[in-house]
PDB file of C-alpha atoms in Angstrom:
ATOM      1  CA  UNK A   1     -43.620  12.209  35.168  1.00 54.00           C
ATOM      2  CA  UNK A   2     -44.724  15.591  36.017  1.00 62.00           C
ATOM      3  CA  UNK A   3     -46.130  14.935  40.258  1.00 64.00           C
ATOM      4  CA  UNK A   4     -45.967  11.413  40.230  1.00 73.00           C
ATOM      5  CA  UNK A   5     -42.116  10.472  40.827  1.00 79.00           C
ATOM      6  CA  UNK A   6     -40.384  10.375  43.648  1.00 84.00           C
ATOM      7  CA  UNK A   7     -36.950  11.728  41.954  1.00 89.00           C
ATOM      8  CA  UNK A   8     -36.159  13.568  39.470  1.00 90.00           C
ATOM      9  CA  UNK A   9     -33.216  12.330  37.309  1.00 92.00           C
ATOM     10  CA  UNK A  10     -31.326  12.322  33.421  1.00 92.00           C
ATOM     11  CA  UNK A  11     -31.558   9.582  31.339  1.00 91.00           C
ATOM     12  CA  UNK A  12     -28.366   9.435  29.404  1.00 90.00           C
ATOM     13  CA  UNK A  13     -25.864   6.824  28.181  1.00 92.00           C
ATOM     14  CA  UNK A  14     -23.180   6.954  30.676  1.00 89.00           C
ATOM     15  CA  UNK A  15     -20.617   7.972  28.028  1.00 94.00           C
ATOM     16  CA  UNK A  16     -21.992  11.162  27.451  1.00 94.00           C
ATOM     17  CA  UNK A  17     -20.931  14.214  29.286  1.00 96.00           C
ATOM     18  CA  UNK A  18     -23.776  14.862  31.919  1.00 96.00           C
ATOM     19  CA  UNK A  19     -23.305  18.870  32.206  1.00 96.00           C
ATOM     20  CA  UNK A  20     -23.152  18.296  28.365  1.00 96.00           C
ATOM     21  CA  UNK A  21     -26.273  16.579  28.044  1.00 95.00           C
ATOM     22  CA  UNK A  22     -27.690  19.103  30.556  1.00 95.00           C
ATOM     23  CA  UNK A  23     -26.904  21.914  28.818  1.00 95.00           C
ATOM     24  CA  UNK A  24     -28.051  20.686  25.118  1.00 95.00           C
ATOM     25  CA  UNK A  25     -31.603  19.495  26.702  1.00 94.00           C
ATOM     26  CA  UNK A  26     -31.919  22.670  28.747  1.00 93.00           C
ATOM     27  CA  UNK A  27     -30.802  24.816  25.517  1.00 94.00           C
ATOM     28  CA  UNK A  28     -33.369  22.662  23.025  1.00 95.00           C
ATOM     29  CA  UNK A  29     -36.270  23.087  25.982  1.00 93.00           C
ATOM     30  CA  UNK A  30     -36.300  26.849  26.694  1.00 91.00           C
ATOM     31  CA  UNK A  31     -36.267  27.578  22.829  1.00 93.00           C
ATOM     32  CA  UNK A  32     -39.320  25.449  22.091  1.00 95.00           C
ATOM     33  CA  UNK A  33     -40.610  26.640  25.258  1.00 92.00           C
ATOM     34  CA  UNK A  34     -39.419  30.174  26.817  1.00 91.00           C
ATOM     35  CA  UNK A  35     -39.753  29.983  30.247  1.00 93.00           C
ATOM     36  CA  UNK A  36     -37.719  32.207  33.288  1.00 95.00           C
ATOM     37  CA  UNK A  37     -36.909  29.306  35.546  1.00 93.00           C
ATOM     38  CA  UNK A  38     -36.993  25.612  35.681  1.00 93.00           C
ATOM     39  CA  UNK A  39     -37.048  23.527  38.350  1.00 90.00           C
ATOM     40  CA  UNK A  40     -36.233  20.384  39.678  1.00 91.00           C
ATOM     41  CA  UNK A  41     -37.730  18.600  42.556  1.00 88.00           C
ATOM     42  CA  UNK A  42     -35.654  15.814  44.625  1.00 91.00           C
ATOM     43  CA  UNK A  43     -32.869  15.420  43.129  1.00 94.00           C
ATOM     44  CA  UNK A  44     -30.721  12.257  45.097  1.00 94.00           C
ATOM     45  CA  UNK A  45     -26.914  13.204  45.479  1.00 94.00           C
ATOM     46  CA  UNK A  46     -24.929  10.860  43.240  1.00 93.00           C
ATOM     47  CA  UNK A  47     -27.338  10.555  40.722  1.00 94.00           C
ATOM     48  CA  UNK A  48     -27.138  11.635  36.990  1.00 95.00           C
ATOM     49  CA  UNK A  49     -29.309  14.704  36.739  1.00 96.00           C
ATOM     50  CA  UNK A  50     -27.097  15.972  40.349  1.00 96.00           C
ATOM     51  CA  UNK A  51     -23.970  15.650  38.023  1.00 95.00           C
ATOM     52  CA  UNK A  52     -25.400  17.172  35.216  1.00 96.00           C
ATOM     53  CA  UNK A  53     -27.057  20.095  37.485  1.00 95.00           C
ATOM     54  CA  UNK A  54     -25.394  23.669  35.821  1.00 94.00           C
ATOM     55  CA  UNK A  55     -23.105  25.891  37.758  1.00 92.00           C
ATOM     56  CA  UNK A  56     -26.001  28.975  37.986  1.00 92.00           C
ATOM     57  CA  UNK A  57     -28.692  26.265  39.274  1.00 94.00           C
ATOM     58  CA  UNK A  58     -29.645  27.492  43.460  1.00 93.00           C
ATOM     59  CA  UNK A  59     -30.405  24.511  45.992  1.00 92.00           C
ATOM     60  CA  UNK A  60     -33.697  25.843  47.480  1.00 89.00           C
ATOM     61  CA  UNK A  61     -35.753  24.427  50.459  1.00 76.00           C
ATOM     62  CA  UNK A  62     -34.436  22.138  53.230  1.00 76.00           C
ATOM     63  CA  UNK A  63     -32.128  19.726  51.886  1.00 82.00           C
ATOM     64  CA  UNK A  64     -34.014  16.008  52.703  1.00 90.00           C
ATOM     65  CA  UNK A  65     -33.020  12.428  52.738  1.00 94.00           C
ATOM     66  CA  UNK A  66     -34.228   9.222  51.330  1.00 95.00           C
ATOM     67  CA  UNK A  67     -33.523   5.928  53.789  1.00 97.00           C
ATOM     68  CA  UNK A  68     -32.640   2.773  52.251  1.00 97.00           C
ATOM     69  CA  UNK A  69     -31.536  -0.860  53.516  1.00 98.00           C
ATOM     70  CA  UNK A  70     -28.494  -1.991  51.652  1.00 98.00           C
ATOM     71  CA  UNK A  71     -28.979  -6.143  51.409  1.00 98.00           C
ATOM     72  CA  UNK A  72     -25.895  -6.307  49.530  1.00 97.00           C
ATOM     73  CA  UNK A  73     -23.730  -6.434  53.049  1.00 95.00           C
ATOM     74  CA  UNK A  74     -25.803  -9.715  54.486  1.00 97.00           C
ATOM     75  CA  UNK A  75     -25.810 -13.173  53.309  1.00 96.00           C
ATOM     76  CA  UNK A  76     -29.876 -13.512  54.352  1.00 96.00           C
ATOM     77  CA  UNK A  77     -32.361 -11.232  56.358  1.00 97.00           C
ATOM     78  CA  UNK A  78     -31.692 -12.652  59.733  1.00 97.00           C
ATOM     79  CA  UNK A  79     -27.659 -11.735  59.362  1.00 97.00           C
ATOM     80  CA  UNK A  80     -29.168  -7.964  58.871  1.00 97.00           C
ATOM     81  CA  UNK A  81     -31.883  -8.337  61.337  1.00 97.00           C
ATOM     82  CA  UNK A  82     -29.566  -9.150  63.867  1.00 97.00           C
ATOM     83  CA  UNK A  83     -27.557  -5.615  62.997  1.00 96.00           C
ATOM     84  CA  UNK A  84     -30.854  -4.039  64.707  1.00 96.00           C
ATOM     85  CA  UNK A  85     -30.452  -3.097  68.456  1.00 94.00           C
ATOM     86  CA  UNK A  86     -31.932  -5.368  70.725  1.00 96.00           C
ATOM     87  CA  UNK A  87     -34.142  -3.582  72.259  1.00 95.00           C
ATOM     88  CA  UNK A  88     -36.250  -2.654  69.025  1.00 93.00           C
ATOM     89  CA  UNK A  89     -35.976  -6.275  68.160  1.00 95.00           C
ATOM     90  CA  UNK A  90     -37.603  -6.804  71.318  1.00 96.00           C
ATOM     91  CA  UNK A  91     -40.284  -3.981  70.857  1.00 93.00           C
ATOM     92  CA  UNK A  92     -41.365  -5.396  67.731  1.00 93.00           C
ATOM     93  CA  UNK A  93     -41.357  -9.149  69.253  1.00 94.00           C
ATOM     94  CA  UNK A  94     -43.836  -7.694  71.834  1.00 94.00           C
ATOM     95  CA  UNK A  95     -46.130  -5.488  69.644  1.00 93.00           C
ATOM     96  CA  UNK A  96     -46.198  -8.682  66.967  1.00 94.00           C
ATOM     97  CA  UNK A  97     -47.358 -10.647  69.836  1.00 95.00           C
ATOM     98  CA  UNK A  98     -50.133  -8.394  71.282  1.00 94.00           C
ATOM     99  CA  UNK A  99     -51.568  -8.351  67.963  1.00 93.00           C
ATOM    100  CA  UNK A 100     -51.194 -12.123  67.632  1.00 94.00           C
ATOM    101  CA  UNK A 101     -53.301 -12.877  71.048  1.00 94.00           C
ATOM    102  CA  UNK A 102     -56.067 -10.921  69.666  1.00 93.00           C
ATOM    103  CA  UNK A 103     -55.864 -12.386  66.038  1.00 95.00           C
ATOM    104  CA  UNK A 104     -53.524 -13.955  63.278  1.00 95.00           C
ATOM    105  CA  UNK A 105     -50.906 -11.781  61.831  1.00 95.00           C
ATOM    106  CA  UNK A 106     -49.739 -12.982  58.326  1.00 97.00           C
ATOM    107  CA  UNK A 107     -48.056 -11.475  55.553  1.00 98.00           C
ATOM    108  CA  UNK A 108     -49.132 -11.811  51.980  1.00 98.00           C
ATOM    109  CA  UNK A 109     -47.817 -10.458  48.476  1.00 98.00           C
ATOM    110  CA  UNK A 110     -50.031  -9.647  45.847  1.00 98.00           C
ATOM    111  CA  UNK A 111     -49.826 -12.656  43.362  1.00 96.00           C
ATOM    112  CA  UNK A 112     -51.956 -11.479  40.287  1.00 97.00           C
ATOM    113  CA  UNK A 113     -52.388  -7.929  38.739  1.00 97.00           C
ATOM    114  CA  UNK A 114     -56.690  -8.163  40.380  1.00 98.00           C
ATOM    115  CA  UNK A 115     -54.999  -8.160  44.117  1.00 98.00           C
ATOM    116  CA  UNK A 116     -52.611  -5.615  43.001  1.00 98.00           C
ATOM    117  CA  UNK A 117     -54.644  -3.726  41.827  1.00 98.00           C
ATOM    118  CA  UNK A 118     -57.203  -4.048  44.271  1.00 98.00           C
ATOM    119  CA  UNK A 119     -54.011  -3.180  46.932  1.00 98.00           C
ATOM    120  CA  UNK A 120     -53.226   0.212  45.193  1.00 97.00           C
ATOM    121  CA  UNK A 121     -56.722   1.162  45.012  1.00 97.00           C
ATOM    122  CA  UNK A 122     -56.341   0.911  49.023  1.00 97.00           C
ATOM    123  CA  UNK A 123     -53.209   2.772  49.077  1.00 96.00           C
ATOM    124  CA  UNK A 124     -53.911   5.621  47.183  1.00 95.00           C
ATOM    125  CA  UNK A 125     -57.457   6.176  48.742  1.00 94.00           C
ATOM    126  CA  UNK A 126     -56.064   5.427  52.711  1.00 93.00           C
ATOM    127  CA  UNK A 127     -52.996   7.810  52.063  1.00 91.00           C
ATOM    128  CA  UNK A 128     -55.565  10.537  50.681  1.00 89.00           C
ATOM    129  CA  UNK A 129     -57.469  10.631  53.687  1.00 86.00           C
ATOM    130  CA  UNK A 130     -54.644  10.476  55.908  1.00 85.00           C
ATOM    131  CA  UNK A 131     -53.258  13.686  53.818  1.00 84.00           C
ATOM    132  CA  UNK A 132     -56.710  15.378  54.578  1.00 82.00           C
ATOM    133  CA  UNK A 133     -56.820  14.378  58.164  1.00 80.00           C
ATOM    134  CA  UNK A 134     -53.369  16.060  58.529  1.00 80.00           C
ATOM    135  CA  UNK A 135     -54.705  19.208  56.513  1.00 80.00           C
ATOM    136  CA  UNK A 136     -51.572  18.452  54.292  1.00 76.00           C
ATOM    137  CA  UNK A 137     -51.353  17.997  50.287  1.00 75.00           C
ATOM    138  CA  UNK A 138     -49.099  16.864  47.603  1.00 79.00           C
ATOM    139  CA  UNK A 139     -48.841  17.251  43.847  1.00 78.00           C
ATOM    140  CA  UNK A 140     -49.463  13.663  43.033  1.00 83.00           C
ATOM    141  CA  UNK A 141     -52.953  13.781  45.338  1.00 83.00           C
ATOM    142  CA  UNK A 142     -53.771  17.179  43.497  1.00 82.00           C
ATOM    143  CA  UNK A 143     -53.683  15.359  40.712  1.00 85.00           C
ATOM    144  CA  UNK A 144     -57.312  13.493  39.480  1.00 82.00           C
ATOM    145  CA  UNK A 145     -55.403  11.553  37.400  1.00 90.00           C
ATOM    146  CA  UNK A 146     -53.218   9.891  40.169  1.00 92.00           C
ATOM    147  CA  UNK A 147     -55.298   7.274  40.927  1.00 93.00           C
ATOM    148  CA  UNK A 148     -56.173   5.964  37.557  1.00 94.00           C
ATOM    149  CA  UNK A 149     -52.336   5.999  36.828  1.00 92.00           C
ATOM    150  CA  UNK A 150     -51.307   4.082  39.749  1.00 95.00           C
ATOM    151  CA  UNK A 151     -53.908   1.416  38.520  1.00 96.00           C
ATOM    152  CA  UNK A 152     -52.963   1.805  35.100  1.00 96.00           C
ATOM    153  CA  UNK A 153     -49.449   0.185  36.510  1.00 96.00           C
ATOM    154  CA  UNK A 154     -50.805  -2.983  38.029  1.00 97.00           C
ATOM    155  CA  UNK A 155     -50.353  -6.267  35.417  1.00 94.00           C
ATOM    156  CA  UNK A 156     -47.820  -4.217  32.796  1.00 95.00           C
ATOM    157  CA  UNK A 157     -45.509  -6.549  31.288  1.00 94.00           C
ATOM    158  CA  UNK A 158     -42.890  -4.511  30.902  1.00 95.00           C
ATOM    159  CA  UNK A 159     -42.439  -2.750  34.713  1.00 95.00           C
ATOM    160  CA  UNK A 160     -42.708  -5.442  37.836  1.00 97.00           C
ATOM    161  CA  UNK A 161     -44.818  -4.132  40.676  1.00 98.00           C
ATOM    162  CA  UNK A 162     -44.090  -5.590  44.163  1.00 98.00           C
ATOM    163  CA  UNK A 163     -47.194  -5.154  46.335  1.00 98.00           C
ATOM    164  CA  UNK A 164     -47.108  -6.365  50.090  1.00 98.00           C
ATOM    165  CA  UNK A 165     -50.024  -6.574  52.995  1.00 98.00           C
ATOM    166  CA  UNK A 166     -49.361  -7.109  56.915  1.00 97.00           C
ATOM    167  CA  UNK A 167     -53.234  -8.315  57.742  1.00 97.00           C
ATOM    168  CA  UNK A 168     -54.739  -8.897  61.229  1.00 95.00           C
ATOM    169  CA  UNK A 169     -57.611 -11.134  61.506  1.00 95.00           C
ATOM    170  CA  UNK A 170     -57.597 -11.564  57.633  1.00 94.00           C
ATOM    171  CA  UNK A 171     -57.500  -7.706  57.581  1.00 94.00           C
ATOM    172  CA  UNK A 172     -55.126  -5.245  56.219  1.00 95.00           C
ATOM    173  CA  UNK A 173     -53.596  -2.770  58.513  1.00 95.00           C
ATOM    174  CA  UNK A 174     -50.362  -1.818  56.481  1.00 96.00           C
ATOM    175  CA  UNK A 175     -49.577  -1.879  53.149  1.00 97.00           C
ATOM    176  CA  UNK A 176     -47.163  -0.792  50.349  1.00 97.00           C
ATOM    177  CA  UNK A 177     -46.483  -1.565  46.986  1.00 98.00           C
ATOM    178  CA  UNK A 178     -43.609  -0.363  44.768  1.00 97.00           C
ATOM    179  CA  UNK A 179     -41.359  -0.748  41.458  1.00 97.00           C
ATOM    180  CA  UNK A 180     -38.713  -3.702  41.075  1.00 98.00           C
ATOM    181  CA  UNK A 181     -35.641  -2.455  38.943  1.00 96.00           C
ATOM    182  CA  UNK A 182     -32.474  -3.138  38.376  1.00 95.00           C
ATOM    183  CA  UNK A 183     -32.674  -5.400  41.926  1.00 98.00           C
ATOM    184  CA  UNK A 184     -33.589  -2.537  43.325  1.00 97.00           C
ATOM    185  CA  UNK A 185     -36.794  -2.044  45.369  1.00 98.00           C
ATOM    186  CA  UNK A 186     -38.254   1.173  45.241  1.00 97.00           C
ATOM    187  CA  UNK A 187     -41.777   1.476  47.862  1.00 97.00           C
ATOM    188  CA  UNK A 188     -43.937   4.077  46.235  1.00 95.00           C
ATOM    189  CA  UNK A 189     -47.300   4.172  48.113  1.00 95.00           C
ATOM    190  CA  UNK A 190     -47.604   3.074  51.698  1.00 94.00           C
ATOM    191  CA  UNK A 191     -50.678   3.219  54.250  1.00 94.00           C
ATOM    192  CA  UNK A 192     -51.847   2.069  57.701  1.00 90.00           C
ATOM    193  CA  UNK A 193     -54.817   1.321  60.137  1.00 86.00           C
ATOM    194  CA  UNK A 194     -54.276   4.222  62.358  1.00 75.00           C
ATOM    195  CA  UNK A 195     -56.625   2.405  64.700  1.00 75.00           C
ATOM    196  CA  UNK A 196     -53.706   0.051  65.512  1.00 67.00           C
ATOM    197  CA  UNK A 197     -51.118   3.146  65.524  1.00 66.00           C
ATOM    198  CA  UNK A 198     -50.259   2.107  69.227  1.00 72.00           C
ATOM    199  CA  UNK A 199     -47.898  -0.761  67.590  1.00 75.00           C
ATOM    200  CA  UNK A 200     -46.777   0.897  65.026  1.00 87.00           C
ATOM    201  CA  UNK A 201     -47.812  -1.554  61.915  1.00 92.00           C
ATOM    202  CA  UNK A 202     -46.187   0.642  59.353  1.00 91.00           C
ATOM    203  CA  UNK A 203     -42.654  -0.223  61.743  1.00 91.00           C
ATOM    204  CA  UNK A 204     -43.438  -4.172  61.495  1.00 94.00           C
ATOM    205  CA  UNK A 205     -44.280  -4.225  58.419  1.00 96.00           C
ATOM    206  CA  UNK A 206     -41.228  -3.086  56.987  1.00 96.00           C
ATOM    207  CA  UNK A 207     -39.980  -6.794  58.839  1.00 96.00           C
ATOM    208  CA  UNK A 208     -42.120  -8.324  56.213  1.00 97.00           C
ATOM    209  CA  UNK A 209     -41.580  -6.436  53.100  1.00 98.00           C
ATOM    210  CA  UNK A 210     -37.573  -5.953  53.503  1.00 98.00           C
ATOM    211  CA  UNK A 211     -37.524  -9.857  53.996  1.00 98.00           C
ATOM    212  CA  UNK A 212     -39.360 -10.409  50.992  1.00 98.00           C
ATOM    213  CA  UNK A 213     -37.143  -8.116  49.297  1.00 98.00           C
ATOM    214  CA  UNK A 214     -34.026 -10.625  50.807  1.00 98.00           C
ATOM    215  CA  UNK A 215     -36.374 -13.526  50.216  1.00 97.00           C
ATOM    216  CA  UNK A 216     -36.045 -12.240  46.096  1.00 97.00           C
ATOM    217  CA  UNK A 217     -32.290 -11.753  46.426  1.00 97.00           C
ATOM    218  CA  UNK A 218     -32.823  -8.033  45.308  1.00 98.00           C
ATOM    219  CA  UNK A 219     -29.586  -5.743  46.718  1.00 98.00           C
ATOM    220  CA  UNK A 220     -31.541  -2.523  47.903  1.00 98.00           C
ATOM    221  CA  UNK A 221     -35.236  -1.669  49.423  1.00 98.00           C
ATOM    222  CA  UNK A 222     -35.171   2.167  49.124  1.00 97.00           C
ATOM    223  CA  UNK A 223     -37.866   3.570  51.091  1.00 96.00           C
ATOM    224  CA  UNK A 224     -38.327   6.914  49.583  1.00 93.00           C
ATOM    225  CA  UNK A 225     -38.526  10.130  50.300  1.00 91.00           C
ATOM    226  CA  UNK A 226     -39.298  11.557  53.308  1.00 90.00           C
ATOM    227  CA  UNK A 227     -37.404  10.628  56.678  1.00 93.00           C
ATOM    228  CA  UNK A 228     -39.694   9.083  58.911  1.00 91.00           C
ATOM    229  CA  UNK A 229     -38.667   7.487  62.224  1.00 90.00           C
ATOM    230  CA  UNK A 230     -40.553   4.204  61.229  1.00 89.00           C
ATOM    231  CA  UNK A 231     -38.155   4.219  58.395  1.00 93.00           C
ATOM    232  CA  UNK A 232     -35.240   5.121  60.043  1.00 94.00           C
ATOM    233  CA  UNK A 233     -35.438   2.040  62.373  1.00 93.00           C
ATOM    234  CA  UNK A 234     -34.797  -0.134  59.171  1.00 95.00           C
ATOM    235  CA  UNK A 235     -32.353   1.980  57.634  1.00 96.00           C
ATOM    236  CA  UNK A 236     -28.997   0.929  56.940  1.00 97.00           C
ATOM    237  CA  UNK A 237     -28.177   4.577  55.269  1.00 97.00           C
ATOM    238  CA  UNK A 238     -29.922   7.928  53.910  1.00 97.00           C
ATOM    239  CA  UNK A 239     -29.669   9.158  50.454  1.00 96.00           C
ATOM    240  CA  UNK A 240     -29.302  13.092  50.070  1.00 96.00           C
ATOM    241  CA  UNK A 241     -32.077  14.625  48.200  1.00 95.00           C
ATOM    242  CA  UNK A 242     -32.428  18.594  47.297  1.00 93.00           C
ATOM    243  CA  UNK A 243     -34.915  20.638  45.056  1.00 92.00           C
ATOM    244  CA  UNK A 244     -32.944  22.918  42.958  1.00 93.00           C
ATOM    245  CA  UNK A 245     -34.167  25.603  40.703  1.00 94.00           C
ATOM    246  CA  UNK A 246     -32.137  27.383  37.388  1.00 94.00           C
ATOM    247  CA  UNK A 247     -32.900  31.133  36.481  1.00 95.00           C
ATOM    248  CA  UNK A 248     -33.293  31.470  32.667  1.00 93.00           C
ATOM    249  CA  UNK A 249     -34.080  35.400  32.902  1.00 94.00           C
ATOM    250  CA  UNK A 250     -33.267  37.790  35.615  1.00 95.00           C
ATOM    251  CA  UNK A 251     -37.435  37.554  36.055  1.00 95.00           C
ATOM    252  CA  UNK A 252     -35.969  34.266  37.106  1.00 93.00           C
ATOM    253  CA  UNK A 253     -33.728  35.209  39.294  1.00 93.00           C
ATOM    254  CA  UNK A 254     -35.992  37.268  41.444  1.00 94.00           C
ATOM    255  CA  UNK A 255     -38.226  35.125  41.782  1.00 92.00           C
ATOM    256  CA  UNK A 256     -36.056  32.087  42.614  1.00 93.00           C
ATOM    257  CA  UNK A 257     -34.336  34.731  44.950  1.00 91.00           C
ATOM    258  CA  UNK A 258     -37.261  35.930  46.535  1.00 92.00           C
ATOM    259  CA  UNK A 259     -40.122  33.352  46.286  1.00 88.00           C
ATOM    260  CA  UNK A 260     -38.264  29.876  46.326  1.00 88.00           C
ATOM    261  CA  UNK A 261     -35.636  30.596  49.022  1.00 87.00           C
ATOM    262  CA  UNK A 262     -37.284  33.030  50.966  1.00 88.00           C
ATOM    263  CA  UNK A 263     -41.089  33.183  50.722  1.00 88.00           C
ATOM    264  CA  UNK A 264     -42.092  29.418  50.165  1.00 84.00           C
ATOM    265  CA  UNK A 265     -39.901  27.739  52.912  1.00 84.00           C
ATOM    266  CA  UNK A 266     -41.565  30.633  55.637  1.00 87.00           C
ATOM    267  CA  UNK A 267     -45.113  30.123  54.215  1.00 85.00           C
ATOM    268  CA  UNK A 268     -44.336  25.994  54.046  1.00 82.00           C
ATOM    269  CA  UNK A 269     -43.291  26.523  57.901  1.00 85.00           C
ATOM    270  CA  UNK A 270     -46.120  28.560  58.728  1.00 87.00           C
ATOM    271  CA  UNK A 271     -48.601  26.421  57.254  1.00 81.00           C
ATOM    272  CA  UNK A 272     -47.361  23.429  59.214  1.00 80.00           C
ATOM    273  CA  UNK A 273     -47.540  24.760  62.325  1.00 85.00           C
ATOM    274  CA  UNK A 274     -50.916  25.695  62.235  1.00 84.00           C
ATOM    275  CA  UNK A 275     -53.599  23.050  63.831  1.00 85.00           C
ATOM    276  CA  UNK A 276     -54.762  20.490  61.873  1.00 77.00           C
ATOM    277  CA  UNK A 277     -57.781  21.967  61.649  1.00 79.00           C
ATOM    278  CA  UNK A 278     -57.518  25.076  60.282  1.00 80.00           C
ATOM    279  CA  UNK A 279     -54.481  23.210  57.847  1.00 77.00           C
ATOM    280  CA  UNK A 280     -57.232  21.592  56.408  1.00 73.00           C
ATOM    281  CA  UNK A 281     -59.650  24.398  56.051  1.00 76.00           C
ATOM    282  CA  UNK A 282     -56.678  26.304  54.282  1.00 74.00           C
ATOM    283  CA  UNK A 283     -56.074  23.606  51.755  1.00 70.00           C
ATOM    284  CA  UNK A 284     -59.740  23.551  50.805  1.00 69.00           C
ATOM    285  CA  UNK A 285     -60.097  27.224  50.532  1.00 68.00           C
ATOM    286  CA  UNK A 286     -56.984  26.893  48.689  1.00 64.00           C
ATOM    287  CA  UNK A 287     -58.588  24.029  46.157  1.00 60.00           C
ATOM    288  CA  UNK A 288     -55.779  21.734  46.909  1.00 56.00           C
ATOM    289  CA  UNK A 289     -58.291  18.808  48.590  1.00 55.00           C
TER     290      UNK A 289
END
C-alpha cells in the first residue's frame, strides 16, 4: 500500500497469536531486508496490527483520531439526524436554502465505473491544488502514480467503490468517493468548491452521503483520518490512531529517539506555522509539489 492507505493494519486469521504473527513477519522481513527501524503510520486502536505492535515499538508524533458515524444505533437516518443539536440542524436548513434560491441542489451517486471515474479524476486533481494552495503535502500526492491508481479502482469487480456528488446548478461543489466493505463505508478522497466555502458544502454534504450510506443499510461511514470540525459535526465517535516506529539496531534507536520524537514533530510544527506562502515555496524547493 506503501502512501496510499489510510491505516496501516495485519492481515491474519483471527486464531493466530497477533504479537506472534508480528514477530514471525517482522523476523522473516528484516532478514530478507536489513533495515534499523520500521515504521508504521496510523495505526487505529483496537485494530489487529495495534495488538500485534511489539513491546520495544515507541508511539511517535501526536496521537490523532479518525471520526466515524455508527448507523448501527438508529433504525433510519432521520432517528440519527434528529441526535444532531438543533441549532446545526437549523444552520444547515438555512445554508441548503440559500443555495437553493440561487439554484437546484441535488445529490447524485455515481452509477457506472465512466462517472466514477470521471468523479475521482475530480477528487484527486481538486484535493491537489487545495494541498498546494495550503503549501502542504502528503505521501500519496508525492506520489505520480496516485492518480492513475485511484482510477485504476473505478469498475473492479472485486472491490465496490461508493462515489457521491452534492451539485449546484447541475454543478459539483463537494464530492467524495470511498471503499464499501464489510458494511462498512470507508470515504477516501473528498473535495470542495471553495468558492461556496461560506456554507460549508463539505458539512452538507456529509447529510447526503451518510444517508446514502443508511439508505444501503451499511452499519458504519468512517470518515478517515484527520479530525476536521466539518467531520466532527457528523460524528457519533473518534477512532484513536498513532504512528509508531520499532528500532531494529541501536542506529535505530537514535534515530527514532532523536529524529522521530524530537526533530520531525518541531520541524512538522514549524513548517505549519509559517504563511502559506512561503509553505509553498518550501515544499517546491523541497521537490515535494
Amino acid at each position: 500500500g506503501g502512501a496510499f492507505p489510510q491505516y496501516a493494519d495485519l492481515l491474519a486469521d483471527p486464531a493466530i497469536d497477533a504479537k506472534a504473527a508480528m514477530a514471525a513477519l517482522l523476523k522473516a522481513a528484516s532478514a530478507a531486508c536489513p533495515a534499523d527501524m520500521v515504521s508504521f503510520l496510523k495505526v487505529r486502536a483496537g485494530s489487529r496490527l495495534a495488538a500485534g505492535m511489539p513491546e520495544s515499538a515507541v508511539a511517535t508524533g501526536s496521537t490523532g483520531g479518525a471520526p466515524f458515524i455508527d448507523l448501527t444505533r438508529h433504525p433510519d437516518f432521520a432517528d440519527y439526524f434528529a441526535t444532531l443539536k438543533p441549532k446545526t440542524r437549523k444552520n444547515m436548513r438555512n445554508a441548503r436554502n440559500r443555495l437553493e434560491r440561487e439554484a437546484s441542489l441535488t445529490h447524485h451517486v455515481a452509477a457506472n465505473p465512466d462517472e466514477t471515474r470521471a468523479l475521482i479524476d475530480r477528487t484527486v486533481a481538486g484535493r491537489a491544488v487545495r494541498l498546494r494552495e495550503q503549501g502542504l503535502t502528503s505521501r500519496a500526492f508525492t506520489d505520480p502514480d496516485f492518480a492513475d491508481f485511484c482510477r485504476s479502482l473505478a469498475g473492479r469487480p472485486d472491490l465496490e467503490i461508493l462515489a457521491m456528488s452534492l451539485r449546484h446548478g447541475g454543478a459539483p461543489i463537494a464530492e467524495q468517493w470511498g471503499f464499501v466493505h464489510n458494511s462498512r463505508y470507508y470515504a477516501f478522497v473528498a473535495s470542495r468548491d471553495f468558492e461556496q466555502s461560506d456554507e460549508s458544502p463539505g458539512k452538507l454534504h456529509l447529510k447526503d452521503v451518510i444517508e446514502t450510506c443508511a439508505s444501503a443499510k451499511l452499519d458504519m461511514a468512517d470518515l478517515l483520518v484527520p479530525v476536521m470540525p466539518y467531520k466532527l459535526t457528523w460524528a457519533t465517535g473518534v477512532a484513536q490512531v498513532a504512528d509508531y516506529a520499532l528500532p531494529l539496531t541501536l542506529k535505530g534507536h537514535a534515530g527514532i529517539a532523536i529524529w522521530d520524537r524530537r526533530l520531525r514533530p518541531w520541524a512538522k510544527t514549524l513548517v505549519l506555522a509559517l504563511p502559506k506562502p512561503l509553505r509553498g515555496l518550501l515544499m517546491k524547493v523541497a521537490g515535494r509539489d
